[in-house]
XYZ file of C-alpha atoms in Angstrom:
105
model
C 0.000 0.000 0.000
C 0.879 3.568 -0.795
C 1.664 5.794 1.745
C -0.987 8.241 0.400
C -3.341 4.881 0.284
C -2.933 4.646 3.483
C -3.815 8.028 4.851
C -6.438 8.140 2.961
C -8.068 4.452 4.988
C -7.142 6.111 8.038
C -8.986 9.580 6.749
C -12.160 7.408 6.007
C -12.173 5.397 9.671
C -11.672 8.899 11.048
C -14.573 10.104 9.125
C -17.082 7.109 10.097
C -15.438 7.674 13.660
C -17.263 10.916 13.740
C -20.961 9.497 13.473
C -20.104 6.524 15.757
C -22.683 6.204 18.595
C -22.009 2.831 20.303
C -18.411 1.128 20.977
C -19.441 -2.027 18.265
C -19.277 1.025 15.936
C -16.189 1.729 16.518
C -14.503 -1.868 16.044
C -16.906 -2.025 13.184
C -14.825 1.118 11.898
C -11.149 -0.067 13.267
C -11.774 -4.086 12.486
C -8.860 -5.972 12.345
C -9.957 -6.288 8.402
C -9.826 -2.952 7.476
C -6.473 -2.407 9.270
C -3.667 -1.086 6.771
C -1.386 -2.931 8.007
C -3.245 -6.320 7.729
C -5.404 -8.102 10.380
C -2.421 -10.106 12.250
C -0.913 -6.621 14.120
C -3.469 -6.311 17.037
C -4.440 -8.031 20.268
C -7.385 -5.730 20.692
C -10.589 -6.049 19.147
C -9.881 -3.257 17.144
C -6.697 -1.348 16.160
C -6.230 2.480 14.767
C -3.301 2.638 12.557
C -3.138 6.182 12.390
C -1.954 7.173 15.884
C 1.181 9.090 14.346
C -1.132 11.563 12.109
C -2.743 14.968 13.525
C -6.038 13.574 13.823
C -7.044 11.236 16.750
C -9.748 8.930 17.495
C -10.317 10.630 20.973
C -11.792 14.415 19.023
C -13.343 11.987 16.122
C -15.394 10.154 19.302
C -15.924 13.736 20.870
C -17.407 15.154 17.631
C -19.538 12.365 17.582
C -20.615 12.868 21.353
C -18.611 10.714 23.103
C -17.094 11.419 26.941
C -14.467 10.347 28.599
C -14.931 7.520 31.105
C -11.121 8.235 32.347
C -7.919 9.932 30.540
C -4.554 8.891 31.438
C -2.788 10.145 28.560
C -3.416 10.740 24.674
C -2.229 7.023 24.011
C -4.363 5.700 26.660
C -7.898 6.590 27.848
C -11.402 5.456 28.348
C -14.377 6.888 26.663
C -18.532 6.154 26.700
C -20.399 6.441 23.715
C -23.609 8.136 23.509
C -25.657 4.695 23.608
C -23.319 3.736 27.354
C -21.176 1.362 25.696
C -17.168 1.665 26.515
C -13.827 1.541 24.637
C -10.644 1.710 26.132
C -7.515 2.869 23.663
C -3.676 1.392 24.514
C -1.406 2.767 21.794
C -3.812 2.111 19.028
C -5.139 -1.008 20.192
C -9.339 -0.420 20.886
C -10.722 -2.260 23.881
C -14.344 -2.960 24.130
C -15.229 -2.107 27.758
C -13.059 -0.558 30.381
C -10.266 -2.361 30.381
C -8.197 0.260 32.825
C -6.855 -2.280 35.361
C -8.132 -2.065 38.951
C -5.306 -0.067 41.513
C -4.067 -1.964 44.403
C -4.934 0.200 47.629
């Protein structure tokens, strides 16, 4: 693949991110099928390739009227969906749920 065909999936999952309303959405949108760099490259039930570009899943999900649940960073936070439903984004990788583990104490 290109490196302008690329972009341009990301550009599209960013797109659909903006309309998502529940977290099946959203590994509908970031399925390990319509990952650029081929199915094989995530443990999550989803995976956003794009995490180096200027656009982010986290203000796609906000346009789209999500909130966050929790926010430890940029590369890892929790967020509900307009219908309840949770994701969780490591790094890229999309967790359905909240998958923050629990702190000891």
């Amino acid at each position: 693949m290109s490196n302008d065909g690329f972009w341009e999936v990301i550009g599209d999952q960013l797109h659909e991110l903006e309309s998502a309303s529940s977290a099946a959405d959203v590994v509908g949108i970031l399925s390990h099928e319509r990952n650029p760099y081929g199915s094989g490259t995530t443990g999550g039930d989803g995976f956003f390739a794009g995490s180096g570009g200027d656009d982010t899943v986290q203000d796609a999900l906000r346009t789209a009227g999500w909130e966050y649940e929790w926010y430890d960073a940029r590369y890892h936070f929790c967020m509900r969906a307009p219908d309840g439903s949770l994701i969780t984004y490591v790094e890229g990788d999309i967790y359905l749920g909240n998958s923050r583990a629990p702190k000891n104490g």
